[in-house]
XYZ file of C-alpha atoms in Angstrom:
514
model
C -2.964 19.432 -81.588
C -4.200 23.016 -81.703
C -2.886 24.978 -84.552
C -0.218 27.293 -83.350
C -0.772 30.906 -84.196
C 1.873 32.696 -86.014
C 4.161 34.600 -83.734
C 3.783 38.318 -83.541
C 6.215 40.252 -85.591
C 9.317 40.743 -83.539
C 10.012 44.319 -82.514
C 13.490 45.443 -83.272
C 15.137 47.266 -80.409
C 18.315 49.178 -80.710
C 21.049 47.370 -78.928
C 19.243 43.974 -78.930
C 19.531 41.112 -81.476
C 16.830 38.490 -80.864
C 17.942 34.971 -81.641
C 16.108 33.278 -84.529
C 14.022 30.212 -83.807
C 14.744 26.733 -85.218
C 11.667 26.893 -87.454
C 11.763 27.718 -91.067
C 12.631 31.231 -92.173
C 9.474 31.299 -94.195
C 6.986 34.038 -93.491
C 4.283 31.359 -92.715
C 4.403 28.413 -90.278
C 2.810 25.014 -90.815
C 0.543 23.480 -88.175
C 3.118 20.820 -87.613
C 5.896 23.232 -86.832
C 7.563 22.714 -83.509
C 7.359 25.272 -80.796
C 10.620 27.142 -80.675
C 12.755 26.574 -77.643
C 13.027 29.715 -75.433
C 16.558 30.711 -74.947
C 17.811 33.857 -73.213
C 18.688 36.524 -75.623
C 22.178 37.800 -75.629
C 22.463 41.507 -74.838
C 24.907 43.504 -76.852
C 25.915 46.940 -75.746
C 26.216 49.482 -78.434
C 29.394 51.356 -78.830
C 27.452 54.519 -78.231
C 26.952 55.250 -74.501
C 23.289 56.287 -74.808
C 22.058 53.587 -77.161
C 21.131 51.109 -74.470
C 19.302 53.635 -72.343
C 17.270 54.784 -75.326
C 16.240 51.207 -76.018
C 15.341 50.733 -72.381
C 13.045 53.774 -72.369
C 11.346 52.633 -75.574
C 10.721 49.158 -74.104
C 9.202 50.647 -70.958
C 6.882 52.830 -73.003
C 5.780 49.830 -75.024
C 4.923 47.869 -71.913
C 2.972 50.683 -70.294
C 0.957 51.394 -73.468
C -1.251 48.263 -72.927
C -3.393 48.294 -69.725
C -3.327 44.525 -69.423
C 0.412 44.468 -69.637
C 0.706 47.311 -67.159
C -1.167 45.219 -64.577
C 1.089 42.220 -65.119
C 4.262 44.211 -64.690
C 5.841 44.294 -61.303
C 6.981 47.852 -60.434
C 10.708 47.890 -60.159
C 12.520 51.133 -59.627
C 15.689 50.225 -57.815
C 18.606 51.995 -59.424
C 21.669 49.960 -60.353
C 20.101 46.494 -60.966
C 17.951 45.120 -63.784
C 15.981 41.897 -64.270
C 14.867 40.113 -67.443
C 11.269 38.888 -67.706
C 9.734 37.114 -70.639
C 6.997 38.697 -72.670
C 3.780 36.764 -72.055
C 2.501 37.503 -75.537
C 5.717 36.813 -77.259
C 8.052 34.485 -75.331
C 10.749 35.093 -77.826
C 11.196 38.626 -76.573
C 12.793 39.274 -73.270
C 12.026 42.662 -71.715
C 14.196 44.448 -69.240
C 12.537 45.634 -66.028
C 13.948 47.130 -62.845
C 13.231 45.154 -59.725
C 11.299 46.981 -56.992
C 13.932 46.433 -54.350
C 17.142 44.629 -53.727
C 15.369 42.349 -51.279
C 13.025 41.171 -54.022
C 15.983 40.409 -56.238
C 17.128 37.660 -53.912
C 13.858 35.708 -54.263
C 13.277 36.475 -57.921
C 13.825 33.716 -60.463
C 14.751 36.244 -63.097
C 18.319 36.378 -64.152
C 20.479 39.466 -63.696
C 23.570 40.245 -65.628
C 25.427 42.071 -62.836
C 28.720 42.347 -64.631
C 27.069 44.134 -67.524
C 25.056 46.349 -65.160
C 28.259 47.440 -63.482
C 29.560 48.621 -66.836
C 26.821 51.140 -67.258
C 27.554 54.766 -66.796
C 26.307 55.566 -63.268
C 26.154 59.283 -63.965
C 23.773 58.796 -66.883
C 21.465 56.633 -64.791
C 21.416 59.281 -62.065
C 20.413 61.941 -64.596
C 17.629 59.763 -65.911
C 14.250 61.383 -65.108
C 12.623 58.297 -63.631
C 10.241 57.952 -60.701
C 13.098 56.386 -58.776
C 14.871 59.720 -58.572
C 11.836 61.372 -57.076
C 11.490 58.448 -54.694
C 15.057 58.920 -53.496
C 14.606 62.657 -53.076
C 11.626 62.017 -50.845
C 13.579 59.542 -48.793
C 16.439 61.975 -48.288
C 14.067 64.714 -47.104
C 14.221 63.565 -43.484
C 17.999 63.629 -43.478
C 17.991 67.145 -44.937
C 15.587 68.295 -42.279
C 17.864 66.937 -39.576
C 20.804 68.892 -40.927
C 18.793 72.096 -41.180
C 17.483 71.663 -37.646
C 21.083 71.797 -36.423
C 22.406 74.496 -38.766
C 19.658 77.107 -38.274
C 20.084 77.456 -34.466
C 23.822 77.787 -34.960
C 23.316 80.614 -37.434
C 20.930 82.412 -35.056
C 23.353 82.102 -32.140
C 26.222 83.474 -34.236
C 24.029 86.392 -35.345
C 23.145 87.320 -31.749
C 26.804 87.138 -30.714
C 27.744 89.434 -33.610
C 25.148 92.036 -32.603
C 26.292 92.045 -28.976
C 29.937 92.427 -29.960
C 29.052 95.322 -32.290
C 27.201 97.180 -29.543
C 30.049 96.743 -27.056
C 32.636 97.950 -29.564
C 30.488 100.975 -30.446
C 30.111 101.979 -26.814
C 33.845 101.680 -26.220
C 34.535 103.894 -29.216
C 32.159 106.587 -27.983
C 33.773 106.634 -24.540
C 37.305 106.668 -25.870
C 39.344 109.732 -26.556
C 39.657 111.159 -30.048
C 43.006 112.118 -31.456
C 43.465 115.849 -31.874
C 44.852 115.274 -35.374
C 41.537 113.924 -36.616
C 38.613 116.365 -37.147
C 35.886 115.586 -34.670
C 32.328 115.028 -35.782
C 29.360 115.860 -33.584
C 27.921 112.639 -32.199
C 24.253 112.008 -32.713
C 22.422 111.758 -29.384
C 18.758 111.752 -28.538
C 19.054 115.307 -27.261
C 15.306 115.910 -27.591
C 14.538 113.226 -25.017
C 16.960 114.878 -22.629
C 15.409 118.307 -23.259
C 11.939 116.950 -22.597
C 13.041 115.172 -19.396
C 11.324 112.046 -20.646
C 10.555 109.491 -17.951
C 12.267 106.832 -20.045
C 15.406 108.946 -20.368
C 18.302 107.674 -18.244
C 20.807 110.461 -17.410
C 24.464 109.665 -17.830
C 27.026 109.862 -15.039
C 28.572 112.863 -16.778
C 25.266 114.752 -16.724
C 24.694 113.968 -13.058
C 28.226 115.040 -12.167
C 27.893 118.401 -13.945
C 24.497 118.997 -12.388
C 25.835 118.297 -8.915
C 28.677 120.769 -9.378
C 26.358 123.508 -10.663
C 24.002 123.016 -7.739
C 26.812 123.062 -5.170
C 28.132 126.323 -6.607
C 24.642 127.839 -6.745
C 24.803 128.542 -10.432
C 21.033 128.374 -10.697
C 18.571 129.961 -8.238
C 16.266 126.935 -8.251
C 17.652 123.427 -8.470
C 14.281 122.207 -9.675
C 14.762 124.136 -12.935
C 16.940 121.264 -14.109
C 13.894 118.992 -13.961
C 11.512 121.304 -15.827
C 11.050 119.962 -19.385
C 12.343 122.289 -22.108
C 13.525 124.923 -19.613
C 16.663 126.874 -20.595
C 18.475 125.353 -17.618
C 17.498 121.825 -18.646
C 18.543 122.418 -22.250
C 21.882 123.908 -21.238
C 22.646 120.976 -18.943
C 21.792 118.433 -21.645
C 23.789 120.271 -24.296
C 26.929 120.508 -22.175
C 26.715 116.932 -20.937
C 25.819 115.166 -24.164
C 26.591 117.297 -27.229
C 29.264 119.848 -26.412
C 32.535 118.632 -27.887
C 34.459 120.904 -25.554
C 33.910 118.017 -23.093
C 33.748 120.297 -20.071
C 33.091 118.629 -16.725
C 33.206 119.499 -13.041
C 36.990 119.862 -13.236
C 36.708 122.486 -15.993
C 37.686 125.827 -14.378
C 35.120 127.830 -16.351
C 32.237 125.367 -16.208
C 29.956 127.991 -14.636
C 30.716 130.555 -17.336
C 30.171 127.966 -20.056
C 26.850 126.939 -18.548
C 25.598 130.529 -18.065
C 26.212 131.521 -21.670
C 24.388 128.441 -22.936
C 21.465 129.267 -20.632
C 21.393 132.801 -22.070
C 21.372 131.316 -25.548
C 18.370 129.090 -24.875
C 16.600 131.887 -22.945
C 16.888 134.472 -25.718
C 16.287 132.346 -28.794
C 12.659 131.304 -28.530
C 11.551 132.461 -31.974
C 14.743 133.845 -33.461
C 18.042 132.073 -33.067
C 20.637 134.088 -31.208
C 23.275 133.884 -33.906
C 24.454 131.102 -36.139
C 27.835 130.820 -34.468
C 26.686 130.559 -30.840
C 26.995 127.196 -29.087
C 29.015 125.781 -31.953
C 30.685 122.423 -31.415
C 34.435 122.487 -30.817
C 34.314 126.295 -30.482
C 35.376 128.165 -27.377
C 32.757 130.621 -26.099
C 35.240 133.478 -26.381
C 34.962 133.113 -30.167
C 31.182 133.437 -30.205
C 29.776 136.600 -31.720
C 29.339 139.448 -29.242
C 31.577 137.818 -26.621
C 34.787 139.456 -25.418
C 37.153 137.679 -23.055
C 40.253 138.653 -21.172
C 43.355 137.591 -23.108
C 45.553 136.647 -20.168
C 43.180 135.475 -17.463
C 41.960 132.130 -18.674
C 39.357 133.434 -21.101
C 36.901 135.049 -18.707
C 33.997 136.883 -20.336
C 34.191 140.661 -19.905
C 31.649 141.862 -22.482
C 28.369 140.603 -23.878
C 27.243 142.878 -26.721
C 24.390 141.807 -28.970
C 22.477 144.955 -29.950
C 19.715 144.771 -32.537
C 19.838 140.984 -32.903
C 16.062 140.492 -32.578
C 16.501 138.553 -29.372
C 13.334 137.365 -27.674
C 12.753 135.912 -24.250
C 13.654 136.758 -20.684
C 16.997 137.450 -19.128
C 17.863 134.425 -16.984
C 18.883 134.836 -13.377
C 22.097 132.948 -14.196
C 23.446 136.058 -15.895
C 24.463 137.285 -12.440
C 27.130 134.572 -12.366
C 29.337 136.308 -14.950
C 31.472 137.841 -12.238
C 33.963 139.457 -14.622
C 31.405 141.036 -16.938
C 32.015 144.738 -17.513
C 29.755 145.517 -20.478
C 26.228 144.240 -21.022
C 24.673 145.721 -24.150
C 21.440 144.117 -25.359
C 19.626 147.224 -26.615
C 17.232 147.281 -29.566
C 15.854 143.792 -28.979
C 12.596 142.307 -27.718
C 13.675 141.087 -24.303
C 10.708 140.778 -21.980
C 10.120 139.976 -18.336
C 11.596 141.688 -15.338
C 15.104 142.772 -14.696
C 16.532 139.816 -12.736
C 17.521 140.560 -9.166
C 20.802 138.690 -9.690
C 21.977 141.380 -12.067
C 23.239 143.360 -9.082
C 25.823 140.610 -8.550
C 27.747 141.885 -11.574
C 29.962 143.968 -9.344
C 32.480 144.632 -12.115
C 29.823 145.970 -14.466
C 30.568 149.382 -15.966
C 27.880 149.642 -18.641
C 24.322 148.296 -18.537
C 22.376 149.133 -21.692
C 18.981 147.481 -22.170
C 17.395 150.369 -24.040
C 14.357 149.723 -26.234
C 13.217 146.328 -25.051
C 10.027 145.091 -23.381
C 11.161 144.951 -19.756
C 8.581 145.403 -17.008
C 8.576 145.683 -13.236
C 10.806 147.544 -10.833
C 14.494 148.268 -10.660
C 16.220 146.264 -7.909
C 16.606 148.424 -4.822
C 20.158 147.297 -4.203
C 21.227 148.553 -7.600
C 23.908 150.536 -5.785
C 25.969 147.350 -5.513
C 27.132 148.134 -9.036
C 29.639 150.631 -7.739
C 31.682 150.686 -10.957
C 28.693 151.429 -13.131
C 29.201 154.382 -15.428
C 26.273 153.930 -17.802
C 22.770 152.895 -16.784
C 20.403 152.989 -19.771
C 17.018 151.345 -19.246
C 15.067 153.706 -21.478
C 12.141 152.786 -23.763
C 10.868 149.865 -21.729
C 7.801 149.458 -19.519
C 9.469 149.710 -16.126
C 7.275 151.160 -13.408
C 7.029 151.842 -9.759
C 9.482 153.922 -7.801
C 12.878 155.036 -8.905
C 15.113 153.717 -6.123
C 16.931 156.349 -4.124
C 19.950 154.017 -4.144
C 20.613 155.168 -7.686
C 22.097 158.275 -6.094
C 24.857 156.101 -4.645
C 26.216 155.211 -8.102
C 28.704 158.010 -7.935
C 30.630 156.845 -10.993
C 27.644 157.274 -13.293
C 28.069 159.648 -16.192
C 24.949 158.632 -18.159
C 21.560 157.878 -16.569
C 18.614 157.131 -18.885
C 15.139 156.074 -17.715
C 13.313 157.830 -20.559
C 9.972 156.511 -21.863
C 8.975 154.208 -19.003
C 6.130 154.290 -16.492
C 7.828 155.525 -13.316
C 5.340 157.418 -11.185
C 7.310 158.435 -8.118
C 9.063 161.586 -7.124
C 12.417 162.307 -8.651
C 14.771 161.325 -5.823
C 16.858 164.212 -4.542
C 19.702 161.703 -4.015
C 20.486 162.132 -7.687
C 22.286 165.251 -6.571
C 25.083 162.975 -5.364
C 26.062 161.926 -8.863
C 29.108 164.132 -9.054
C 30.316 162.687 -12.342
C 27.023 162.623 -14.200
C 26.782 164.621 -17.415
C 23.456 163.344 -18.824
C 20.159 162.634 -17.041
C 17.149 161.648 -19.125
C 13.939 161.075 -17.170
C 11.532 162.221 -19.891
C 8.218 160.641 -20.881
C 7.375 159.025 -17.567
C 4.866 159.783 -14.853
C 7.206 161.519 -12.416
C 5.427 163.989 -10.170
C 6.250 166.645 -7.683
C 8.781 169.457 -7.945
C 12.112 169.368 -9.724
C 14.803 168.700 -7.092
C 17.046 171.738 -6.766
C 19.937 169.390 -5.935
C 20.215 168.641 -9.639
C 21.341 172.176 -10.304
C 24.444 171.677 -8.212
C 25.856 168.820 -10.278
C 29.244 170.026 -11.475
C 29.462 167.849 -14.614
C 25.825 167.943 -15.691
C 25.383 169.019 -19.314
C 21.983 167.674 -20.308
C 18.852 167.416 -18.130
C 15.752 166.085 -19.877
C 12.541 166.153 -17.825
C 9.881 166.670 -20.515
C 6.683 164.654 -20.665
C 6.029 164.090 -16.964
C 3.633 165.412 -14.351
C 6.041 167.728 -12.597
C 4.595 170.694 -10.724
C 5.742 173.935 -9.103
C 8.363 176.161 -10.716
C 11.788 175.842 -12.296
C 14.443 176.247 -9.592
C 16.548 179.367 -9.991
C 19.617 177.335 -9.035
C 19.868 176.045 -12.609
C 21.293 179.425 -13.487
C 24.322 178.478 -11.401
C 24.937 175.081 -13.082
C 28.442 175.404 -14.458
C 28.166 173.094 -17.467
C 24.444 172.762 -18.136
C 23.746 173.441 -21.819
C 20.495 171.556 -22.547
C 17.380 171.767 -20.351
C 13.964 170.351 -21.282
C 10.973 170.929 -18.996
C 8.114 171.133 -21.488
C 4.910 169.096 -21.377
C 4.613 169.154 -17.598
C 2.371 170.938 -15.100
C 4.957 173.626 -14.320
C 4.125 177.317 -14.147
C 6.890 179.903 -14.053
C 8.062 183.249 -15.360
C 11.723 183.620 -16.251
C 12.942 187.201 -16.649
C 15.684 188.141 -19.041
C 17.871 189.284 -16.186
C 17.566 186.008 -14.334
C 20.524 183.777 -13.755
C 19.005 181.151 -16.062
C 19.013 183.562 -19.008
C 22.617 184.535 -18.324
C 23.804 180.971 -17.793
C 25.477 178.617 -20.228
C 22.196 177.051 -21.255
C 21.998 177.052 -25.064
C 18.760 175.132 -25.425
C 15.919 175.720 -22.985
C 12.723 173.941 -24.046
C 9.505 175.148 -22.354
C 5.755 175.074 -23.024
C 2.877 177.582 -22.903
C 2.683 177.371 -19.138
C 6.126 178.929 -18.806
C 6.858 182.517 -19.676
C 10.493 182.674 -20.731
C 12.309 185.831 -21.820
C 15.665 184.128 -22.390
C 17.101 183.977 -25.868
C 17.739 180.292 -25.423
C 14.087 179.503 -24.772
C 12.357 177.197 -27.256
C 8.680 176.441 -27.235
C 8.341 172.719 -27.220
C 5.398 170.411 -27.654
């Protein structure tokens, strides 16, 4: 018989009590000692819940520490079942290993203590950081992917439905009416795209309806102006249709008036804004600065007075559509361009004052359509050409001023028909020819200013018979005349008679001018 080597010292594990062999308790064994019979060790659970798990981890680490033992071990990582295998080096010690799968458990000769395994705390085993947990997480990955593949499309569909519903609700709110008790706020529209007549811009039905009504009523001389990008007509149409909270439409009785004033605003505010309170939202045009309306006739504009407001631009032709306008005062500004022909359509006009602007061109020949006109002041501009003879038909005029322009025609004798005129100022032009004697017969004439022209001949003696003439200026012309002290001019009511070196004047009222 081979001498039996002494058994390795038994490792004490917490929670395990190895059963002693039948040999002697002596620390040494005799060669004749019998081999101890292998009996399964009884497993005792500690009263502490974590004692057994700690022992299990320590046993696993002991087995893995030796490479040879690691090769002999069968990997077993199935949660919830354990198998007992004998230690090849020390049969007296039974180690606890997890079987690889439940299927392998059925063919394994190792014994399982299922009742004791069922007593373990399942939650503690689940929290145990073992490779089995990672293995299960990998296995459940496919199931998780299946769930996500169904949930994500649902979320996307719900998101699209929410966006569509939000857009529909927003459009309905914009089209709905707003209670008068709630202050209105100006809606934000892409007004610049409308101004620019962008090809991608789609006009609304409201804009098309307003445009159709304006065209049918001939509120603009050229319908194509509505299609010109950034034109005053285009801007006015866009503003009324898309921004104006007055919500005027084709049924609005004063749509034309509203449109014309907005066109004037955009025509005369190129560099300098008209005024801060023009084209204000929720504000009637009769409350705009410089606007006067009739109190009892539906708010029709009767006066447009904006002197010295630094206005720039050209007078639009649409201004002729203000049929009830009586006063137009835009003096002391920088209005350029020609005097629009449509201005003669203002048949109710009583005062037209455009003094000291930058107007050019001719005066409309049918100016006599303004039969109610009492003041016509176009002085200090650059108007030229011929002074229309039709001016003599404005019999209600009391003030006629064409001073400091470039008129180069004869002074029309028809001015002698102005029976109510008391002031005529034609100075600083290029008028030529003789002074019409018909001017001396004007019964209400008080002031006649003809200085600074190219007038020739002599001063008519008839001015001595003018009943109310007090101020006469004829200096700086090409006149040549001698006025005796006993002439009718010297004995007339003239208090101020301004002449130059070419005129010999013996009257006490004579003043040598420039």
